[in-house]
Amino acid sequence: MIIIIIATSFWAVALFAHAMLQPKFLRVQGIAPVPRLPLHLCRIVLPVLAAFLCCQLDLISGVLVWFGSASIAGLFASAFLTIMSVRAMKRPTLTNQPTKIA
Amino acid sequence: MRKSLKKKHDRKLIRAWTLRLILGTAFVYIAGIGMLSLFRRMGGEPFLNVGFLCAFALMPALLLVIFSIPPRRKRNIVPSLALLAPCLGWLF
Amino acid sequence: MRDTLRIRMGWLHEWVGFIGGLILVVVFTGGSLALFDTELTHWMQPELSRYQPSPLSDDALNRIGRLAQDLRSQGQNAFITLPTPRDPMLRVQYFNGHAFIGTVYNPADGFPILTRETGGGQLFFDLHHSLYYGPFWGNMLTEIAAIGLLVAVVSGIIIHFRSILTDLLLFRPFASKTRAWMDAHILAGLLFLPFMAMMAYTGAVIHAPRLFPMFGMGHHGRPGHERPAHPQGGRAPGNGQNAPALAPLAPMLHKAEAVLGADTVGLILFERGTVSMTKADSASFALSRDHVTFSEKDGSQIAVVQIPDNLHRIGGVLRGLHFIRWASLPMRWLYFISGLVGSIMMSGGLILFLMKHRPKKARSFLFRLAETLTIAVTTGLPLACLSYLWANRLFWSDLPARGALEIRTFFIVWALALIHAALRSFSAKPRRGWNEQCAVFAAFALTLFPLDLLTRSANGFLNGFDVYKSVDLTVFCFGLAALFIHRRLVAL
């Protein structure tokens, strides 16, 4: 159970880093580009670490857990990114329209 | 293209694709039977398990190959199969 | 419309996906629930909540052996299932054509426990592999749908090949409705692609002889093909009125455990003067059905039947991967969530199909029929599943043939949902069909927990987190989700 949770969290961070490396996501989030090297490292190293953890189980369970945790982690990462982008949409942006002052 | 002509063209295309799907399904089924016969002849009943494994990978792949063959007018078959190959490879 | 590869694949994905999807939503929903079939059967026999798991005693087993022998002499093809961590009860069962049903016994003393008659979670298993439509046509339909799923998956990949990795987690609920649904469909499809491809492939291969009857192998991949099927009424023809006295089963079990391993025997089957101590499906990853046979008369060992080689093991490996009976609880939850997401993804695909064709064909008969069927499988089926649980608790426990009545309730509610969907789809406001069924589902799902409280002995209620509370809580969460969807549909 612990292995599944840790593998899922590793995958979630890795997938989040992968999303942060895509210009489209940055545009949707409305955030400036972030340093790429740590994100690249996260994207590569964390799934390998998750695989190493899953190897502690027997082979079949390990493979199934590795793929399964990636799927579930993807849902979490996507939910987190969606919340971020919805917040970014609601954030007031600078306009050249005059605003009313109470 | 005029609207009625476009509609006619679309309908023709859809009819051709439907035909391709129906004939392709029949062909794929016959190919599956052929493959299983081959496995039975090669290794007897126990080999049929391997035959089923191969047949069920072959059938969808073959149907997709049939569907990716371009129409007679523009047979640029290489790019079509070039796109299909990595997709199938990625999946299986 | 141009005749390019992408457009051609789009058309294939759309139509194969829609026609196959109507079947696959039922298959995936049924399969997800069937992962917990034993637990659901437990929930549907609330009388068992009073019993604590106890180890199997030799006396109890010998006693049950004699009872099973009596049943067999009456012509019933009975067999015994031994207690496991998932189902700590001793059961004498027979196959009624759709499910294994029978009587429950206490493993400590072998005395019967009065439980209500129910098909339990096995209804979902039947729905999953044959749509409750029999082993031939039902299996064949699900086989074709599984191949359709593989075709739809690969054609879907081809359509989105260029943006698969860049848009992997993209979901834009604030965009247009079609875009948001498309994002959700692609997201779920891509993330759970390995699971869906694996399940479709293994499921198709497991029942392959149904699609190719000329290559039928009976129980392919399993050792020993001698077990005959008696689907109608569980009658064993020619089983004899004069069955010989049965030797005690306990010594046979101990001998079998010495051969197959401790705590690995799960089934005791009876065949033509022999007793087979068969390995439980949960005992190993590859479902093998290895068994040790004994003489019925004197209990002497006759043979050990094991999978001879790796070629025969393939079938067992595929079954192990697909049925996952060997796995721990977290792994089964992983499968359950993946199955549900698969079901939601396909429902999303069906809805996208309707969204695409609505502007041009909203008034045509075929479109309305498609919408009716979509509503019936996306919201009608969960409603029918819930009604099955409700019927189990509301029908009194000694009602004759109540198991069949529960199943009839399931199908009646599903048919009513279909009629309701048709009425709404053929009217001016089709969205109401979804909305009203979601509301009814939410109402019944959120009140399942009180129903459980009222219809179950309160003795074991504070015993911690048991199977009953897990089912209640899961259904409660589904109810909340349905309520959320209902509120969103009202707001739209």
XYZ file of C-alpha atoms in Angstrom:
686
model
C 0.000 0.000 0.000
C 2.806 2.398 0.982
C 4.661 1.562 -2.226
C 1.570 2.352 -4.302
C 1.148 5.720 -2.553
C 4.810 6.697 -2.942
C 4.946 5.519 -6.574
C 1.791 7.522 -7.295
C 3.236 10.672 -5.735
C 6.511 10.263 -7.679
C 4.580 9.861 -10.892
C 2.356 12.843 -10.063
C 5.380 15.128 -9.598
C 7.032 13.766 -12.748
C 3.906 14.312 -14.826
C 3.460 17.786 -13.357
C 7.047 18.589 -14.340
C 6.340 17.225 -17.829
C 3.324 19.516 -18.138
C 5.340 22.503 -16.924
C 7.805 21.879 -19.750
C 5.087 22.330 -22.387
C 4.668 25.922 -23.665
C 0.922 25.308 -24.143
C 0.474 24.603 -20.433
C 2.436 27.681 -19.445
C 0.214 29.731 -21.728
C -2.958 28.253 -20.207
C -1.631 28.787 -16.663
C -0.520 32.284 -17.518
C 2.853 31.877 -15.810
C 6.334 32.787 -16.898
C 8.715 30.036 -18.082
C 10.413 28.244 -15.200
C 13.965 26.780 -15.096
C 13.929 23.715 -17.318
C 16.750 21.596 -15.910
C 15.074 20.631 -12.580
C 11.861 19.870 -14.444
C 13.704 17.687 -16.941
C 15.421 15.899 -14.062
C 12.113 15.324 -12.246
C 10.528 14.011 -15.428
C 13.266 11.458 -15.974
C 14.386 10.483 -12.488
C 11.088 10.144 -10.605
C 9.499 7.469 -12.857
C 12.744 5.496 -12.574
C 12.598 5.824 -8.791
C 8.966 4.709 -8.876
C 10.019 1.704 -10.963
C 12.751 0.903 -8.453
C 10.164 1.023 -5.656
C 7.759 -1.175 -7.585
C 10.547 -3.717 -8.059
C 10.343 -4.317 -4.311
C 7.054 -6.091 -5.051
C 7.092 -9.223 -7.187
C 7.608 -8.722 -10.914
C 3.978 -8.887 -12.070
C 2.626 -6.760 -9.225
C 5.495 -4.312 -9.754
C 4.728 -3.817 -13.438
C 0.987 -3.479 -12.795
C 1.516 -1.034 -9.931
C 3.993 1.041 -11.972
C 1.522 1.490 -14.839
C -1.506 1.799 -12.538
C 0.086 4.416 -10.318
C 1.098 6.425 -13.413
C -2.539 6.489 -14.548
C -3.895 7.533 -11.170
C -1.096 10.076 -10.699
C -1.968 11.547 -14.083
C -5.484 12.199 -12.834
C -4.154 13.948 -9.727
C -1.640 16.034 -11.674
C -4.261 16.984 -14.226
C -6.738 17.951 -11.482
C -4.074 20.116 -9.842
C -3.168 21.789 -13.146
C -6.844 22.394 -13.910
C -7.386 24.068 -10.543
C -4.315 26.216 -11.202
C -5.543 27.221 -14.644
C -9.063 28.000 -13.402
C -7.527 30.251 -10.730
C -5.349 31.874 -13.377
C -8.482 32.582 -15.430
C -10.170 34.248 -12.452
C -7.114 36.348 -11.572
C -7.675 40.049 -12.495
C -5.507 41.070 -15.395
C -4.147 44.478 -16.318
C -6.314 46.229 -18.873
C -6.264 49.615 -20.486
C -9.895 50.220 -19.496
C -10.594 52.823 -16.813
C -11.754 51.300 -13.544
C -14.307 52.730 -11.191
C -12.941 53.871 -7.866
C -15.414 53.603 -5.031
C -17.336 23.312 -54.343
C -21.095 23.775 -54.356
C -22.924 22.629 -51.232
C -24.907 19.866 -52.939
C -21.796 18.604 -54.698
C -19.891 18.564 -51.426
C -22.688 16.633 -49.773
C -22.666 14.129 -52.614
C -18.892 13.786 -52.360
C -19.047 13.250 -48.573
C -21.763 10.643 -48.936
C -19.672 8.813 -51.527
C -16.673 8.844 -49.225
C -18.661 7.526 -46.274
C -20.131 4.774 -48.452
C -16.620 3.785 -49.533
C -15.367 3.732 -45.927
C -18.356 1.682 -44.764
C -17.696 -0.829 -47.516
C -14.038 -0.915 -46.578
C -14.961 -1.524 -42.927
C -17.356 -4.379 -43.727
C -15.073 -6.075 -46.239
C -12.074 -5.401 -44.020
C -13.784 -7.069 -41.059
C -14.557 -10.139 -43.163
C -10.988 -10.259 -44.464
C -9.571 -9.848 -40.969
C -11.712 -12.703 -39.655
C -10.559 -14.980 -42.463
C -6.953 -13.941 -41.767
C -7.472 -14.843 -38.107
C -8.773 -18.293 -39.080
C -5.805 -18.727 -41.411
C -3.350 -17.841 -38.712
C -4.953 -20.223 -36.205
C -4.935 -23.060 -38.766
C -1.279 -22.370 -39.351
C -0.506 -22.573 -35.643
C -2.515 -25.761 -35.258
C -0.692 -27.357 -38.165
C 2.682 -26.193 -36.827
C 2.403 -27.217 -33.212
C -0.896 -28.941 -32.481
C -3.520 -27.986 -29.891
C -1.169 -26.513 -27.240
C 0.184 -24.087 -29.830
C -3.315 -22.700 -30.341
C -2.862 -20.543 -27.227
C -0.007 -18.750 -28.962
C -2.138 -18.655 -32.094
C -4.939 -16.850 -30.258
C -2.429 -14.353 -28.872
C -1.132 -13.610 -32.368
C -4.565 -13.617 -34.028
C -5.956 -11.027 -31.633
C -2.959 -8.772 -32.196
C -3.117 -9.298 -35.950
C -6.833 -8.699 -36.453
C -7.092 -5.077 -35.205
C -3.708 -4.237 -36.734
C -4.752 -5.625 -40.117
C -8.052 -3.752 -40.039
C -6.169 -0.513 -39.374
C -3.743 -1.256 -42.198
C -6.692 -1.846 -44.534
C -8.170 1.450 -43.404
C -4.936 3.338 -43.883
C -4.563 2.377 -47.554
C -5.218 5.603 -49.434
C -7.771 5.841 -52.263
C -6.769 4.858 -55.771
C -6.220 8.457 -56.919
C -3.399 9.183 -54.509
C -1.522 6.105 -53.561
C 1.140 7.643 -51.359
C 1.060 4.498 -49.258
C 4.465 4.988 -47.634
C 3.629 8.034 -45.468
C 0.348 6.456 -44.363
C 1.977 3.249 -43.200
C 4.882 5.235 -41.763
C 2.438 6.928 -39.397
C 0.603 3.707 -38.583
C 3.730 1.690 -37.795
C 4.912 3.735 -34.759
C 1.355 3.808 -33.389
C 1.030 0.031 -33.553
C 4.560 -0.407 -32.253
C 3.840 1.915 -29.348
C 0.760 -0.054 -28.383
C 1.971 -3.614 -28.777
C -14.429 16.281 -46.325
C -11.024 15.233 -47.630
C -9.900 11.630 -47.781
C -6.815 11.827 -45.563
C -5.527 9.224 -43.130
C -6.468 11.319 -40.116
C -10.032 11.907 -41.293
C -10.458 8.268 -42.251
C -9.203 7.174 -38.832
C -11.459 9.766 -37.225
C -14.472 8.246 -38.976
C -13.416 4.734 -37.958
C -12.842 5.828 -34.343
C -16.198 7.584 -34.250
C -18.337 4.739 -35.544
C -16.495 1.740 -34.126
C -16.202 3.692 -30.876
C -19.913 4.494 -30.732
C -21.299 1.079 -31.645
C -18.685 -0.778 -29.599
C -18.898 1.816 -26.832
C -22.556 1.045 -26.119
C -21.517 -2.522 -25.281
C -18.175 -1.623 -23.727
C -19.647 0.772 -21.156
C -21.758 -2.135 -19.869
C -18.755 -4.479 -19.994
C -16.438 -2.075 -18.164
C -19.012 -1.102 -15.530
C -19.902 -4.743 -14.940
C -16.246 -5.747 -14.853
C -15.316 -3.030 -12.382
C -18.086 -4.139 -10.029
C -17.219 -7.806 -10.601
C -13.759 -7.133 -9.157
C -15.519 -6.994 -5.809
C -18.083 -9.711 -6.530
C -17.312 -11.649 -3.335
C -17.539 -8.494 -1.231
C -20.825 -7.512 -2.892
C -22.218 -10.994 -2.253
C -21.262 -10.512 1.397
C -23.027 -7.150 1.480
C -26.065 -8.813 -0.035
C -26.116 -11.445 2.685
C -26.304 -9.185 5.757
C -26.944 -12.210 7.988
C -23.205 -12.936 7.714
C -22.288 -9.708 9.496
C -22.839 -11.448 12.852
C -20.202 -14.089 12.172
C -16.535 -13.634 12.854
C -14.075 -15.477 10.602
C -12.982 -18.750 12.162
C -10.584 -21.443 10.939
C -11.893 -24.443 9.068
C -12.248 -27.539 11.238
C -11.885 -31.108 9.979
C -15.269 -32.090 11.445
C -16.984 -29.245 9.617
C -15.386 -30.247 6.324
C -16.341 -33.916 6.688
C -19.877 -32.931 7.560
C -20.160 -30.643 4.549
C -18.725 -33.414 2.362
C -21.594 -35.682 3.366
C -24.110 -32.907 2.694
C -22.634 -32.265 -0.755
C -22.782 -35.991 -1.458
C -26.478 -36.042 -0.493
C -27.119 -33.163 -2.881
C -25.274 -34.983 -5.634
C -27.307 -38.130 -5.053
C -30.393 -35.921 -5.567
C -28.974 -35.009 -8.982
C -27.477 -31.600 -8.174
C -23.962 -30.877 -9.454
C -22.794 -29.490 -6.115
C -19.254 -28.564 -5.143
C -17.619 -27.004 -2.088
C -15.767 -23.700 -1.816
C -13.373 -23.463 1.117
C -12.941 -20.333 3.262
C -10.536 -17.665 1.992
C -9.575 -14.280 3.470
C -12.054 -12.620 1.073
C -14.878 -15.044 1.850
C -14.263 -16.702 5.213
C -17.296 -19.007 4.888
C -17.721 -22.575 3.771
C -20.158 -22.868 0.865
C -21.843 -25.699 -0.996
C -22.706 -24.330 -4.415
C -23.968 -25.190 -7.872
C -24.114 -23.314 -11.145
C -27.595 -22.176 -12.164
C -26.663 -21.086 -15.669
C -25.663 -17.557 -14.656
C -24.189 -17.690 -11.161
C -22.865 -20.025 -8.499
C -25.422 -20.124 -5.722
C -25.904 -22.312 -2.664
C -25.888 -22.544 1.096
C -23.417 -20.990 3.525
C -21.933 -23.018 6.396
C -19.946 -22.038 9.436
C -16.347 -23.254 8.909
C -15.917 -23.901 12.633
C -18.753 -26.404 13.127
C -20.247 -26.992 9.678
C -23.722 -25.835 10.687
C -25.723 -23.940 8.077
C -26.121 -20.191 8.356
C -29.511 -18.960 7.271
C -28.762 -16.413 4.581
C -31.006 -14.930 1.964
C -30.881 -16.386 -1.528
C -29.086 -14.013 -3.868
C -27.064 -13.985 -7.057
C -24.819 -11.438 -5.312
C -21.930 -9.842 -7.146
C -21.887 -12.608 -9.734
C -24.577 -10.815 -11.726
C -21.944 -8.209 -12.608
C -19.487 -10.902 -13.624
C -22.074 -12.396 -15.964
C -22.942 -8.945 -17.285
C -19.240 -8.299 -17.854
C -18.352 -11.366 -19.879
C -21.612 -12.164 -21.641
C -24.030 -9.273 -21.019
C -26.276 -11.831 -19.248
C -26.990 -13.125 -22.736
C -25.599 -16.631 -22.492
C -22.130 -17.999 -23.011
C -22.283 -18.162 -26.809
C -23.858 -15.025 -28.290
C -23.131 -12.895 -25.232
C -19.462 -13.839 -25.212
C -19.222 -13.369 -28.942
C -20.649 -9.853 -28.690
C -18.177 -8.874 -25.975
C -15.354 -10.428 -28.020
C -16.231 -8.308 -31.046
C -16.558 -5.251 -28.799
C -13.089 -5.959 -27.348
C -11.564 -6.026 -30.842
C -13.507 -2.841 -31.562
C -11.911 -1.283 -28.482
C -8.430 -2.190 -29.721
C -9.233 -0.675 -33.116
C -10.686 2.448 -31.488
C -7.638 2.809 -29.215
C -5.106 2.645 -32.056
C -7.166 4.843 -34.381
C -7.509 7.328 -31.501
C -3.726 7.345 -31.090
C -3.272 7.970 -34.819
C -5.708 10.900 -34.720
C -3.920 12.576 -31.808
C -0.421 11.267 -32.513
C 1.189 14.671 -32.953
C -0.011 16.079 -29.651
C -0.070 12.988 -27.447
C 2.935 13.867 -25.315
C 2.552 17.644 -25.319
C -1.158 17.596 -24.363
C -0.922 14.609 -22.040
C -2.525 16.308 -19.012
C -4.487 19.011 -20.772
C -8.011 19.577 -19.465
C -9.830 22.845 -20.113
C -13.223 22.840 -18.374
C -13.544 26.583 -19.030
C -13.348 26.121 -22.813
C -16.342 25.243 -24.998
C -18.432 22.266 -23.936
C -17.226 20.075 -26.788
C -13.586 20.986 -26.130
C -13.932 20.210 -22.419
C -15.533 16.812 -23.100
C -12.913 16.058 -25.742
C -10.106 16.948 -23.312
C -11.605 14.705 -20.634
C -12.045 11.854 -23.139
C -8.457 12.120 -24.403
C -7.015 12.569 -20.911
C -8.699 9.462 -19.512
C -8.005 7.499 -22.680
C -4.300 8.286 -22.694
C -3.653 7.898 -18.985
C -5.425 4.554 -18.772
C -4.361 3.357 -22.208
C -2.110 0.528 -20.886
C -4.899 -0.756 -18.665
C -7.558 -0.619 -21.362
C -5.403 -2.174 -24.066
C -4.315 -4.940 -21.673
C -7.876 -5.677 -20.508
C -9.301 -5.674 -24.040
C -6.536 -7.932 -25.319
C -6.528 -10.433 -22.440
C -10.343 -10.467 -22.329
C -10.539 -11.158 -26.051
C -7.952 -13.952 -25.925
C -9.523 -15.618 -22.863
C -12.806 -16.155 -24.691
C -11.190 -16.533 -28.125
C -12.773 -19.949 -28.855
C -16.179 -18.233 -28.839
C -15.186 -16.131 -31.837
C -13.518 -19.089 -33.503
C -15.770 -22.036 -32.573
C -13.948 -24.237 -35.076
C -10.858 -23.955 -32.848
C -12.735 -24.564 -29.565
C -10.521 -26.034 -26.878
C -13.003 -26.252 -24.019
C -11.200 -25.006 -20.932
C -8.186 -23.908 -22.869
C -5.142 -23.264 -20.792
C -6.408 -25.295 -17.887
C -5.292 -28.784 -17.016
C -7.887 -31.520 -17.026
C -10.871 -30.981 -19.291
C -12.970 -33.520 -17.545
C -15.293 -31.138 -15.665
C -18.612 -31.180 -17.507
C -20.840 -28.116 -17.499
C -24.445 -28.549 -16.423
C -25.762 -25.062 -16.852
C -29.468 -25.723 -16.631
C -30.472 -26.092 -13.022
C -27.156 -27.552 -11.990
C -28.365 -31.097 -12.657
C -25.754 -33.781 -13.054
C -27.220 -36.316 -15.479
C -26.602 -39.904 -14.687
C -25.032 -38.984 -11.417
C -26.900 -41.859 -9.942
C -29.367 -42.179 -7.155
C -27.031 -44.652 -5.512
C -23.923 -42.559 -5.002
C -21.385 -44.412 -2.840
C -20.617 -43.211 0.675
C -17.997 -40.476 0.626
C -14.707 -40.954 2.454
C -13.897 -38.104 4.921
C -12.705 -35.008 3.082
C -10.328 -33.616 5.728
C -7.522 -36.193 5.204
C -7.790 -35.647 1.447
C -7.464 -31.885 1.949
C -4.346 -32.328 4.095
C -2.765 -34.620 1.497
C -3.635 -32.173 -1.299
C -2.137 -29.285 0.677
C 1.048 -31.291 1.076
C 1.240 -31.514 -2.738
C -0.084 -28.090 -3.816
C 1.029 -26.033 -0.792
C -0.601 -24.977 2.469
C -3.783 -22.865 2.183
C -3.840 -23.116 -1.587
C -6.811 -25.444 -2.049
C -10.010 -23.495 -2.677
C -12.451 -25.814 -4.411
C -13.602 -29.376 -3.882
C -15.183 -30.811 -7.006
C -16.827 -34.204 -7.437
C -16.577 -36.219 -10.654
C -17.436 -39.809 -11.533
C -16.322 -41.455 -8.315
C -13.468 -39.024 -7.674
C -12.947 -35.955 -5.526
C -10.748 -33.143 -6.897
C -9.015 -30.846 -4.442
C -8.489 -27.856 -6.719
C -6.164 -24.924 -6.272
C -7.947 -21.649 -5.462
C -7.907 -18.925 -8.111
C -6.349 -16.630 -5.529
C -3.454 -19.016 -4.790
C -1.155 -17.930 -7.592
C -0.797 -15.325 -10.321
C -1.324 -17.752 -13.198
C -4.778 -19.208 -12.785
C -3.983 -22.883 -13.153
C -6.726 -25.003 -11.543
C -4.089 -27.582 -10.606
C -5.732 -30.361 -8.639
C -5.190 -33.601 -6.792
C -7.790 -36.308 -7.356
C -8.816 -38.870 -4.770
C -11.058 -41.870 -4.819
C -14.508 -41.050 -3.485
C -14.796 -44.460 -1.800
C -11.606 -44.770 0.233
C -9.901 -41.378 -0.118
C -6.785 -42.790 -1.765
C -4.851 -40.427 -4.025
C -5.364 -41.128 -7.728
C -3.516 -38.381 -9.595
C -1.935 -34.961 -9.428
C -2.933 -32.817 -12.403
C -0.767 -29.772 -12.999
C -0.111 -27.501 -15.961
C 2.333 -29.507 -18.085
C 4.309 -26.707 -19.738
C 4.563 -22.998 -20.420
C 2.416 -23.221 -23.555
C -0.515 -24.360 -21.443
C 0.349 -21.758 -18.819
C -0.342 -18.860 -21.225
C -4.113 -19.138 -20.768
C -3.661 -19.104 -16.986
C -1.379 -16.064 -17.118
C -3.921 -14.140 -19.198
C -6.697 -15.111 -16.794
C -4.516 -14.082 -13.856
C -3.892 -10.683 -15.427
C -7.544 -10.165 -16.326
C -9.352 -11.592 -13.273
C -6.727 -10.406 -10.735
C -8.066 -12.822 -8.110
C -4.558 -13.348 -6.717
C -3.961 -9.692 -5.932
C -4.127 -7.767 -2.701
C -6.895 -5.289 -1.921
C -4.992 -2.114 -3.019
C -4.267 -3.704 -6.391
C -7.923 -4.567 -6.874
C -8.835 -0.969 -6.037
C -6.340 0.127 -8.677
C -8.125 -2.081 -11.208
C -11.521 -0.879 -9.988
C -10.626 2.803 -10.428
C -9.042 2.093 -13.817
C -12.157 0.207 -14.928
C -14.449 3.004 -13.808
C -12.327 5.635 -15.537
C -12.463 3.462 -18.666
C -16.230 3.353 -18.402
C -16.399 7.134 -17.914
C -14.030 7.676 -20.839
C -16.239 5.597 -23.132
C -19.378 7.336 -21.878
C -17.619 10.612 -22.700
C -16.934 9.276 -26.189
C -20.621 8.434 -26.667
C -21.596 11.924 -25.518
C -19.052 13.488 -27.905
C -20.580 11.476 -30.748
C -23.996 12.915 -29.904
C -22.573 16.441 -29.563
C -20.990 16.179 -32.998
C -24.142 15.021 -34.766
C -26.728 17.021 -32.820
C -26.548 20.263 -34.874
C -27.467 18.499 -38.126
C -29.420 15.441 -37.076
C -31.092 16.321 -33.785
C -34.558 15.638 -35.179
C -33.835 12.390 -36.971
C -35.082 9.100 -35.567
C -31.663 7.435 -35.583
C -30.068 10.265 -33.636
C -32.788 10.089 -31.000
C -32.377 6.341 -30.807
C -28.622 6.804 -30.333
C -29.270 9.312 -27.561
C -31.771 6.973 -25.895
C -29.279 4.106 -25.882
C -26.504 6.379 -24.623
C -28.615 7.583 -21.699
C -29.625 3.997 -20.949
C -26.033 2.786 -20.664
C -24.436 5.844 -19.053
C -26.988 6.671 -16.344
C -29.561 3.877 -16.666
C -27.097 1.079 -15.957
C -25.725 2.553 -12.681
C -29.336 3.121 -11.630
C -30.166 -0.529 -12.348
C -27.089 -1.673 -10.369
C -28.205 0.424 -7.432
C -31.754 -0.927 -7.648
C -30.266 -4.426 -7.437
C -28.725 -3.548 -4.055
C -31.935 -1.900 -2.874
C -34.049 -4.874 -3.972
C -31.731 -7.187 -2.058
C -32.471 -5.390 1.173
C -36.140 -4.618 0.588
C -37.412 -8.055 -0.498
C -38.024 -10.139 2.591
C -35.380 -12.749 3.094
C -37.512 -15.913 2.826
C -39.273 -14.922 -0.391
C -39.269 -17.906 -2.778
C -36.859 -17.497 -5.716
C -35.805 -14.099 -4.429
C -32.434 -14.331 -6.189
C -34.214 -14.419 -9.545
C -36.515 -11.599 -8.420
C -33.538 -9.384 -7.577
C -32.109 -9.940 -11.033
C -35.513 -9.269 -12.565
C -35.635 -5.992 -10.628
C -32.263 -5.044 -12.081
C -33.481 -5.577 -15.640
C -36.883 -3.987 -15.042
C -35.272 -0.824 -13.680
C -32.846 -0.785 -16.593
C -35.766 -1.175 -19.033
C -37.640 1.638 -17.248
C -34.534 3.825 -17.538
C -34.460 3.032 -21.261
C -38.142 3.953 -21.663
C -37.601 7.157 -19.693
C -34.572 7.950 -21.850
C -36.635 7.347 -25.000
C -39.430 9.606 -23.751
C -36.965 12.398 -23.011
C -34.878 11.949 -26.175
C -37.930 12.049 -28.409
C -39.224 15.161 -26.609
C -37.977 18.736 -26.900
C -35.629 18.629 -23.888
C -33.386 15.570 -24.133
C -30.941 16.839 -21.494
C -33.611 16.201 -18.887
C -33.172 12.465 -19.440
C -29.638 12.558 -18.062
C -30.522 15.055 -15.416
C -33.474 13.180 -13.950
C -31.694 9.835 -13.930
C -28.704 11.437 -12.206
C -31.019 12.907 -9.581
C -32.725 9.551 -8.922
C -29.344 7.798 -8.754
C -27.996 10.394 -6.321
C -31.082 10.107 -4.094
C -30.915 6.312 -3.869
C -27.119 6.172 -3.573
C -26.973 8.703 -0.746
C -29.625 6.808 1.204
C -28.121 3.344 0.801
C -26.175 3.769 4.032
C -29.325 4.358 6.142
C -30.954 1.411 4.358
C -28.006 -0.770 5.343
C -28.325 0.426 8.931
C -32.018 -0.379 9.048
C -31.868 -3.798 7.390
C -28.826 -5.284 9.089
C -28.156 -6.512 12.583
C -26.643 -3.626 14.520
C -24.429 -6.036 16.524
C -21.442 -5.850 14.270
C -21.926 -2.241 13.356
C -19.132 -0.795 15.450
C -16.683 -3.541 14.511
C -14.470 -1.261 12.482
C -14.276 -0.744 8.762
C -15.843 -3.856 7.274
C -17.103 -4.769 3.833
C -20.578 -3.365 4.527
C -19.309 0.112 5.374
C -16.920 0.035 2.406
C -19.796 -0.656 0.002
C -21.960 2.008 1.676
C -19.202 4.595 1.545
C -18.279 3.852 -2.078
C -21.911 4.114 -3.177
C -22.220 7.324 -1.124
C -19.270 8.804 -3.058
C -20.917 7.816 -6.353
C -24.088 9.496 -5.097
C -22.178 12.698 -4.376
C -20.646 12.605 -7.858
C -24.090 12.097 -9.418
C -25.462 14.991 -7.354
C -22.616 17.214 -8.570
C -23.313 16.276 -12.213
C -27.025 16.891 -11.649
C -26.322 20.358 -10.239
C -24.021 21.171 -13.157
C -26.644 20.027 -15.665
C -29.261 22.198 -13.949
C -26.889 25.173 -14.051
C -26.132 24.749 -17.768
